[in-house]
């Protein structure tokens, strides 16, 4: 029996608590709202009303953070991606909230292409904005300053981060804390961070003692990035593999998304292949069709043994962190079933979705992909 111990996690949380921008003491303006001046994720000093009750979220993934913090009732407008209901929807927060979000005013195009005049018309108290390229560049800070100057609305910028490295994780936590501070959801921000840390600690407790020689050799193909991709699309630092101590045969190629040569996959000859099931948006089912039809790929050990499995896509308008965590439990169950004997991956996924989004959505995410997620793919 493995137990999640949150107490130890809190020690680690204290170490990164300083990531939130410094703030000055709140003051009450003549018109009544409580205001505070804080430093955003780009080092900009911004004065904002706290708690802000009318906000916009601009840029990839920004609105997802607001939903994590249970602040969706603060949304007064959306970008273009939130105005469409698509037959296949990989953004789990959108599945939960899209039916009413489509009726909100439009303030710009997706990926942070804001329309200042529309923002002025909506008149939010605050605009949250994720960095365009994931880096604290002067270009991002300048663009945020210009938007603030054009609209007269306070703009809070931050980096979206990731769970691949400690630095990127710190960026993610800073963004959550910053948004939590502005909308008055600081306790919820800490709850989300603690949940993530405790979940990763549980995965570590289950698999951390596996000797390198006994770690399964694995490959993830068809990884989505701004659309569907084929078998050569992979992530050398795929977080679920890191957390369950699987031997990613593509590791060593950096931490970002890469396309590898088909010949490299043959040379690596992984024992297990996992497929990001968004690949079926391509002709001939993308990576799945390539595995079935390519003579060289048919020689792989994973193909001969039938050890090919589907995982849910998590790259959809930036990283869906709840899906990353859910995928990790499924992968752990496949590779080391005795260490995950108490885990039903689908039930665990819905537990995770419910925590982050308030609703279990595994079936709604998986069914448009022909229920290939969390299943052995027939090859």
Tab-separated table of C-alpha atoms in Angstrom:
chain	number	residue	atom	x	y	z
A	1	UNK	CA	0.000	0.000	0.000
A	2	UNK	CA	1.369	3.352	-1.007
A	3	UNK	CA	0.276	6.441	0.871
A	4	UNK	CA	0.465	10.041	-0.282
A	5	UNK	CA	2.141	12.017	2.484
A	6	UNK	CA	1.430	15.695	2.056
A	7	UNK	CA	3.252	16.927	5.148
A	8	UNK	CA	6.682	16.420	3.668
A	9	UNK	CA	5.539	18.091	0.509
A	10	UNK	CA	4.745	21.274	2.391
A	11	UNK	CA	8.423	21.708	3.254
A	12	UNK	CA	9.202	21.830	-0.451
A	13	UNK	CA	6.363	24.232	-1.057
A	14	UNK	CA	7.833	26.690	1.421
A	15	UNK	CA	11.041	26.700	-0.573
A	16	UNK	CA	9.289	27.978	-3.676
A	17	UNK	CA	6.799	30.237	-1.926
A	18	UNK	CA	9.061	33.202	-2.613
A	19	UNK	CA	8.380	32.890	-6.332
A	20	UNK	CA	5.282	35.067	-6.095
A	21	UNK	CA	5.937	38.665	-7.052
A	22	UNK	CA	6.543	41.061	-4.194
A	23	UNK	CA	3.579	43.256	-3.368
A	24	UNK	CA	3.006	46.467	-1.537
A	25	UNK	CA	0.357	46.757	1.161
A	26	UNK	CA	-3.183	47.110	-0.220
A	27	UNK	CA	-4.705	50.567	-0.164
A	28	UNK	CA	-8.300	51.650	-0.532
A	29	UNK	CA	-8.803	54.085	-3.403
A	30	UNK	CA	-11.275	56.955	-3.303
A	31	UNK	CA	-13.769	54.987	-5.375
A	32	UNK	CA	-13.798	52.084	-2.948
A	33	UNK	CA	-11.948	49.059	-4.394
A	34	UNK	CA	-9.003	47.618	-2.509
A	35	UNK	CA	-5.865	47.947	-4.618
A	36	UNK	CA	-2.396	46.490	-4.346
A	37	UNK	CA	0.787	46.856	-6.348
A	38	UNK	CA	2.634	43.671	-7.169
A	39	UNK	CA	5.377	42.348	-9.430
A	40	UNK	CA	4.203	40.106	-12.247
A	41	UNK	CA	6.060	37.247	-13.891
A	42	UNK	CA	7.955	39.640	-16.175
A	43	UNK	CA	9.226	41.890	-13.395
A	44	UNK	CA	6.622	44.589	-14.055
A	45	UNK	CA	5.057	46.543	-11.198
A	46	UNK	CA	1.271	46.545	-11.680
A	47	UNK	CA	-1.482	48.046	-9.519
A	48	UNK	CA	-4.614	45.914	-9.464
A	49	UNK	CA	-7.883	45.693	-7.516
A	50	UNK	CA	-7.914	42.750	-5.127
A	51	UNK	CA	-9.859	40.559	-5.280
A	52	UNK	CA	-10.545	41.141	-8.955
A	53	UNK	CA	-13.989	39.878	-9.927
A	54	UNK	CA	-14.033	40.688	-13.660
A	55	UNK	CA	-11.073	39.329	-15.615
A	56	UNK	CA	-9.910	38.233	-19.049
A	57	UNK	CA	-7.376	35.470	-19.722
A	58	UNK	CA	-5.209	35.907	-22.820
A	59	UNK	CA	-2.757	33.426	-24.294
A	60	UNK	CA	-2.306	29.674	-24.412
A	61	UNK	CA	-3.438	28.009	-21.189
A	62	UNK	CA	-4.183	31.171	-19.251
A	63	UNK	CA	-7.872	30.406	-18.763
A	64	UNK	CA	-7.001	26.869	-17.635
A	65	UNK	CA	-5.238	28.299	-14.579
A	66	UNK	CA	-8.299	30.338	-13.683
A	67	UNK	CA	-10.418	27.174	-13.780
A	68	UNK	CA	-7.881	25.320	-11.613
A	69	UNK	CA	-8.281	28.112	-9.074
A	70	UNK	CA	-12.091	27.836	-9.204
A	71	UNK	CA	-12.274	31.372	-10.546
A	72	UNK	CA	-14.308	30.717	-13.686
A	73	UNK	CA	-17.077	32.929	-12.341
A	74	UNK	CA	-14.711	35.888	-12.821
A	75	UNK	CA	-14.506	35.455	-16.622
A	76	UNK	CA	-16.157	38.326	-18.531
A	77	UNK	CA	-14.856	37.528	-22.036
A	78	UNK	CA	-12.974	34.877	-24.006
A	79	UNK	CA	-10.683	34.526	-26.998
A	80	UNK	CA	-11.691	32.858	-30.238
A	81	UNK	CA	-10.775	29.282	-29.277
A	82	UNK	CA	-13.352	29.341	-26.495
A	83	UNK	CA	-16.112	30.416	-28.907
A	84	UNK	CA	-16.106	27.160	-30.862
A	85	UNK	CA	-17.465	23.743	-29.912
A	86	UNK	CA	-15.387	21.120	-31.688
A	87	UNK	CA	-16.253	17.433	-32.138
A	88	UNK	CA	-12.895	16.421	-30.646
A	89	UNK	CA	-11.951	18.564	-27.663
A	90	UNK	CA	-8.648	17.967	-25.904
A	91	UNK	CA	-8.971	20.820	-23.418
A	92	UNK	CA	-10.658	19.215	-20.463
A	93	UNK	CA	-11.562	22.564	-18.860
A	94	UNK	CA	-13.419	23.472	-22.046
A	95	UNK	CA	-15.453	20.262	-21.904
A	96	UNK	CA	-16.651	21.291	-18.453
A	97	UNK	CA	-17.384	24.944	-19.258
A	98	UNK	CA	-17.758	25.386	-23.031
A	99	UNK	CA	-21.570	25.429	-23.095
A	100	UNK	CA	-21.689	28.789	-21.362
A	101	UNK	CA	-18.289	30.209	-22.353
A	102	UNK	CA	-19.325	30.396	-26.011
A	103	UNK	CA	-21.857	33.081	-25.077
A	104	UNK	CA	-19.298	35.419	-23.499
A	105	UNK	CA	-18.011	38.497	-25.367
A	106	UNK	CA	-15.013	38.016	-27.677
A	107	UNK	CA	-11.885	40.029	-26.846
A	108	UNK	CA	-9.433	38.700	-29.444
A	109	UNK	CA	-8.013	35.761	-31.334
A	110	UNK	CA	-6.475	32.760	-29.645
A	111	UNK	CA	-2.758	32.532	-28.753
A	112	UNK	CA	-2.758	36.010	-27.288
A	113	UNK	CA	-3.784	38.046	-30.335
A	114	UNK	CA	-5.786	40.605	-28.384
A	115	UNK	CA	-8.055	43.327	-29.740
A	116	UNK	CA	-7.560	46.399	-27.500
A	117	UNK	CA	-10.842	47.982	-28.628
A	118	UNK	CA	-12.814	44.871	-27.693
A	119	UNK	CA	-11.066	44.765	-24.304
A	120	UNK	CA	-11.992	48.407	-23.701
A	121	UNK	CA	-15.584	47.586	-24.585
A	122	UNK	CA	-15.704	44.732	-22.077
A	123	UNK	CA	-13.920	46.837	-19.437
A	124	UNK	CA	-12.444	44.109	-17.205
A	125	UNK	CA	-10.612	44.953	-14.009
A	126	UNK	CA	-7.586	42.831	-14.958
A	127	UNK	CA	-6.187	41.024	-17.989
A	128	UNK	CA	-4.029	37.974	-17.272
A	129	UNK	CA	-1.625	37.131	-20.080
A	130	UNK	CA	0.731	34.183	-20.557
A	131	UNK	CA	4.073	34.735	-22.261
A	132	UNK	CA	4.053	34.166	-26.006
A	133	UNK	CA	7.216	32.083	-26.142
A	134	UNK	CA	7.495	30.748	-22.596
A	135	UNK	CA	10.480	32.962	-21.778
A	136	UNK	CA	10.766	36.119	-19.612
A	137	UNK	CA	11.879	38.132	-22.627
A	138	UNK	CA	11.883	41.893	-23.050
A	139	UNK	CA	9.677	41.357	-26.111
A	140	UNK	CA	6.938	39.790	-23.999
A	141	UNK	CA	7.164	42.479	-21.337
A	142	UNK	CA	7.023	45.197	-24.007
A	143	UNK	CA	3.928	43.643	-25.624
A	144	UNK	CA	2.195	43.470	-22.248
A	145	UNK	CA	3.076	47.101	-21.509
A	146	UNK	CA	1.650	48.171	-24.866
A	147	UNK	CA	-1.604	46.303	-24.242
A	148	UNK	CA	-1.932	47.951	-20.843
A	149	UNK	CA	-1.218	51.394	-22.307
A	150	UNK	CA	-3.750	50.939	-25.133
A	151	UNK	CA	-6.568	49.667	-22.933
A	152	UNK	CA	-5.994	51.394	-19.620
A	153	UNK	CA	-6.573	48.016	-17.964
A	154	UNK	CA	-4.073	46.405	-15.587
A	155	UNK	CA	-2.302	43.521	-17.365
A	156	UNK	CA	-0.641	40.779	-15.328
A	157	UNK	CA	1.857	38.667	-17.298
A	158	UNK	CA	3.317	35.346	-16.240
A	159	UNK	CA	5.049	32.289	-17.667
A	160	UNK	CA	2.971	29.161	-18.071
A	161	UNK	CA	5.774	26.806	-17.071
A	162	UNK	CA	5.680	23.012	-17.111
A	163	UNK	CA	6.412	20.018	-14.906
A	164	UNK	CA	9.484	18.886	-16.882
A	165	UNK	CA	12.162	20.694	-14.861
A	166	UNK	CA	12.376	22.345	-11.453
A	167	UNK	CA	12.764	25.776	-13.048
A	168	UNK	CA	9.682	25.363	-15.237
A	169	UNK	CA	7.726	23.953	-12.323
A	170	UNK	CA	8.640	27.025	-10.270
A	171	UNK	CA	7.310	29.188	-13.132
A	172	UNK	CA	4.039	27.283	-13.088
A	173	UNK	CA	3.644	27.660	-9.327
A	174	UNK	CA	4.486	31.359	-9.525
A	175	UNK	CA	1.776	31.839	-12.138
A	176	UNK	CA	-0.811	30.033	-10.012
A	177	UNK	CA	0.112	32.013	-6.905
A	178	UNK	CA	0.112	35.300	-8.779
A	179	UNK	CA	-3.327	34.699	-10.254
A	180	UNK	CA	-4.571	33.407	-6.900
A	181	UNK	CA	-3.432	36.563	-5.173
A	182	UNK	CA	-5.189	38.829	-7.665
A	183	UNK	CA	-8.545	36.992	-7.604
A	184	UNK	CA	-8.494	36.234	-3.884
A	185	UNK	CA	-7.910	32.492	-4.318
A	186	UNK	CA	-4.544	32.147	-2.592
A	187	UNK	CA	-5.635	29.127	-0.457
A	188	UNK	CA	-6.836	27.315	-3.585
A	189	UNK	CA	-3.529	28.045	-5.348
A	190	UNK	CA	-1.665	26.392	-2.486
A	191	UNK	CA	-4.118	23.477	-2.559
A	192	UNK	CA	-3.442	22.920	-6.273
A	193	UNK	CA	0.323	23.093	-5.799
A	194	UNK	CA	0.169	20.730	-2.844
A	195	UNK	CA	-1.945	18.269	-4.841
A	196	UNK	CA	0.545	18.250	-7.717
A	197	UNK	CA	3.478	17.767	-5.364
A	198	UNK	CA	1.727	15.003	-3.447
A	199	UNK	CA	0.777	13.215	-6.666
A	200	UNK	CA	4.337	13.267	-7.949
A	201	UNK	CA	5.542	12.126	-4.539
A	202	UNK	CA	3.153	9.164	-4.716
A	203	UNK	CA	4.472	8.166	-8.144
A	204	UNK	CA	8.015	8.466	-6.820
A	205	UNK	CA	7.194	6.317	-3.786
A	206	UNK	CA	5.833	3.598	-6.051
A	207	UNK	CA	8.699	3.471	-8.540
A	208	UNK	CA	11.693	5.368	-7.199
A	209	UNK	CA	13.551	2.258	-6.039
A	210	UNK	CA	13.480	0.475	-9.406
A	211	UNK	CA	17.122	-0.158	-10.413
A	212	UNK	CA	18.100	1.334	-13.789
A	213	UNK	CA	18.664	-2.138	-15.210
A	214	UNK	CA	15.037	-3.049	-14.432
A	215	UNK	CA	13.411	0.090	-15.786
A	216	UNK	CA	11.306	-0.629	-18.860
A	217	UNK	CA	12.540	0.763	-22.174
A	218	UNK	CA	9.785	2.938	-23.610
A	219	UNK	CA	8.965	5.358	-26.415
A	220	UNK	CA	6.133	7.864	-26.832
A	221	UNK	CA	5.089	8.656	-30.401
A	222	UNK	CA	2.499	10.794	-32.115
A	223	UNK	CA	2.898	13.555	-29.527
A	224	UNK	CA	0.631	16.465	-30.377
A	225	UNK	CA	2.002	19.973	-30.774
A	226	UNK	CA	-0.174	22.591	-32.477
A	227	UNK	CA	-1.951	19.703	-34.152
A	228	UNK	CA	-1.615	15.969	-34.712
A	229	UNK	CA	1.709	14.316	-35.534
A	230	UNK	CA	3.029	10.901	-36.556
A	231	UNK	CA	5.243	8.277	-34.937
A	232	UNK	CA	8.449	10.343	-35.101
A	233	UNK	CA	6.969	13.087	-32.887
A	234	UNK	CA	8.153	12.589	-29.310
A	235	UNK	CA	9.217	14.232	-26.043
A	236	UNK	CA	12.662	13.308	-24.660
A	237	UNK	CA	11.592	14.619	-21.235
A	238	UNK	CA	8.057	13.174	-21.309
A	239	UNK	CA	6.979	13.790	-17.686
A	240	UNK	CA	4.977	10.568	-17.093
A	241	UNK	CA	8.057	8.508	-18.014
A	242	UNK	CA	10.192	10.549	-15.631
A	243	UNK	CA	7.749	10.165	-12.757
A	244	UNK	CA	7.396	6.378	-13.028
A	245	UNK	CA	11.090	5.804	-13.720
A	246	UNK	CA	10.726	4.374	-17.188
A	247	UNK	CA	13.731	4.426	-19.505
A	248	UNK	CA	12.747	6.821	-22.289
A	249	UNK	CA	14.834	5.690	-25.266
A	250	UNK	CA	14.680	9.229	-26.700
A	251	UNK	CA	16.093	10.868	-23.575
A	252	UNK	CA	19.223	12.890	-24.083
A	253	UNK	CA	17.728	14.910	-26.946
A	254	UNK	CA	16.858	17.903	-24.773
A	255	UNK	CA	13.594	18.669	-22.990
A	256	UNK	CA	11.485	20.109	-25.818
A	257	UNK	CA	9.352	18.393	-28.430
A	258	UNK	CA	11.417	16.794	-31.223
A	259	UNK	CA	10.947	14.806	-34.393
A	260	UNK	CA	13.324	11.856	-34.544
A	261	UNK	CA	14.394	9.725	-37.473
A	262	UNK	CA	12.378	6.557	-38.004
A	263	UNK	CA	15.698	4.712	-38.147
A	264	UNK	CA	16.476	5.900	-34.620
A	265	UNK	CA	13.277	4.324	-33.292
A	266	UNK	CA	14.263	1.035	-34.969
A	267	UNK	CA	17.745	1.222	-33.454
A	268	UNK	CA	16.369	1.998	-30.001
A	269	UNK	CA	13.907	-0.915	-30.244
A	270	UNK	CA	11.730	-0.020	-27.217
A	271	UNK	CA	9.983	-2.743	-25.218
A	272	UNK	CA	6.839	-0.620	-24.939
A	273	UNK	CA	5.406	2.011	-27.260
A	274	UNK	CA	2.851	4.553	-26.079
A	275	UNK	CA	0.871	6.547	-28.609
A	276	UNK	CA	-0.634	9.992	-28.071
A	277	UNK	CA	-4.074	9.203	-29.476
A	278	UNK	CA	-4.521	12.651	-30.983
A	279	UNK	CA	-2.514	11.149	-33.844
A	280	UNK	CA	-5.711	9.635	-35.272
A	281	UNK	CA	-6.633	13.094	-36.544
A	282	UNK	CA	-4.109	12.394	-39.316
A	283	UNK	CA	-4.711	10.329	-42.432
A	284	UNK	CA	-4.549	6.562	-41.861
A	285	UNK	CA	-4.619	7.137	-38.083
A	286	UNK	CA	-1.184	8.717	-38.056
A	287	UNK	CA	1.316	6.911	-35.846
A	288	UNK	CA	-0.964	3.888	-35.486
A	289	UNK	CA	-1.239	3.435	-39.227
A	290	UNK	CA	2.503	3.916	-39.621
A	291	UNK	CA	3.247	1.165	-37.104
A	292	UNK	CA	0.897	-1.171	-38.925
A	293	UNK	CA	2.150	-0.492	-42.432
A	294	UNK	CA	5.852	0.336	-42.229
A	295	UNK	CA	8.007	-2.815	-42.666
A	296	UNK	CA	10.845	-1.438	-40.536
A	297	UNK	CA	8.560	-0.468	-37.661
A	298	UNK	CA	6.924	-3.881	-37.727
A	299	UNK	CA	10.251	-5.354	-36.569
A	300	UNK	CA	10.174	-3.499	-33.250
A	301	UNK	CA	10.035	-5.645	-30.116
A	302	UNK	CA	6.999	-3.732	-28.872
A	303	UNK	CA	5.184	-4.522	-32.103
A	304	UNK	CA	6.013	-8.218	-31.971
A	305	UNK	CA	4.793	-8.493	-28.367
A	306	UNK	CA	1.758	-6.246	-28.886
A	307	UNK	CA	2.926	-3.803	-26.216
A	308	UNK	CA	1.499	-0.696	-27.850
A	309	UNK	CA	-0.783	1.489	-25.718
A	310	UNK	CA	-2.778	4.679	-26.078
A	311	UNK	CA	-2.496	7.685	-23.780
A	312	UNK	CA	-4.595	10.833	-23.722
A	313	UNK	CA	-3.132	13.889	-25.459
A	314	UNK	CA	-2.184	16.683	-23.092
A	315	UNK	CA	-0.737	19.306	-25.448
A	316	UNK	CA	-3.824	21.263	-26.438
A	317	UNK	CA	-3.685	25.048	-26.145
A	318	UNK	CA	-0.696	24.490	-23.892
A	319	UNK	CA	-0.296	21.730	-21.312
A	320	UNK	CA	-3.327	20.152	-19.643
A	321	UNK	CA	-1.609	19.264	-16.370
A	322	UNK	CA	-4.430	17.108	-15.080
A	323	UNK	CA	-4.071	14.857	-18.122
A	324	UNK	CA	-0.292	14.631	-17.649
A	325	UNK	CA	-0.846	13.286	-14.140
A	326	UNK	CA	-3.574	10.897	-15.249
A	327	UNK	CA	-1.398	9.500	-18.056
A	328	UNK	CA	1.380	8.833	-15.564
A	329	UNK	CA	-0.801	6.493	-13.497
A	330	UNK	CA	-1.913	4.578	-16.587
A	331	UNK	CA	1.665	4.208	-17.818
A	332	UNK	CA	2.791	3.103	-14.372
A	333	UNK	CA	0.026	0.495	-14.280
A	334	UNK	CA	1.090	-0.881	-17.689
A	335	UNK	CA	4.802	-1.021	-16.924
A	336	UNK	CA	4.793	-2.007	-13.245
A	337	UNK	CA	1.358	-3.507	-12.488
A	338	UNK	CA	2.397	-4.886	-9.105
A	339	UNK	CA	3.362	-1.405	-7.926
A	340	UNK	CA	0.022	0.036	-9.058
A	341	UNK	CA	-2.149	-2.883	-7.959
A	342	UNK	CA	-4.448	-0.551	-6.026
A	343	UNK	CA	-4.957	1.808	-8.984
A	344	UNK	CA	-7.748	1.713	-11.528
A	345	UNK	CA	-6.353	4.186	-14.101
A	346	UNK	CA	-9.741	5.429	-15.317
A	347	UNK	CA	-11.034	5.975	-11.788
A	348	UNK	CA	-7.766	7.683	-10.857
A	349	UNK	CA	-8.015	9.923	-13.911
A	350	UNK	CA	-11.514	11.022	-12.961
A	351	UNK	CA	-10.378	11.667	-9.400
A	352	UNK	CA	-7.691	13.974	-10.810
A	353	UNK	CA	-10.080	15.688	-13.241
A	354	UNK	CA	-12.588	16.254	-10.461
A	355	UNK	CA	-9.966	17.904	-8.269
A	356	UNK	CA	-8.760	20.274	-10.985
A	357	UNK	CA	-12.002	20.923	-12.847
A	358	UNK	CA	-14.856	19.935	-10.531
A	359	UNK	CA	-16.099	17.152	-12.810
A	360	UNK	CA	-14.952	13.701	-14.042
A	361	UNK	CA	-14.416	13.980	-17.806
A	362	UNK	CA	-12.333	10.941	-18.806
A	363	UNK	CA	-15.069	9.392	-20.958
A	364	UNK	CA	-15.870	12.688	-22.650
A	365	UNK	CA	-12.199	13.183	-23.498
A	366	UNK	CA	-11.594	9.620	-24.629
A	367	UNK	CA	-14.707	8.718	-26.604
A	368	UNK	CA	-14.026	11.029	-29.589
A	369	UNK	CA	-10.690	9.221	-29.937
A	370	UNK	CA	-12.532	5.896	-30.326
A	371	UNK	CA	-11.737	5.095	-26.676
A	372	UNK	CA	-8.129	4.309	-27.561
A	373	UNK	CA	-6.844	6.108	-24.481
A	374	UNK	CA	-5.783	3.870	-21.606
A	375	UNK	CA	-6.070	0.793	-23.805
A	376	UNK	CA	-3.850	-1.666	-25.624
A	377	UNK	CA	-3.939	-0.713	-29.282
A	378	UNK	CA	-4.567	-3.596	-31.688
A	379	UNK	CA	-1.648	-3.729	-34.112
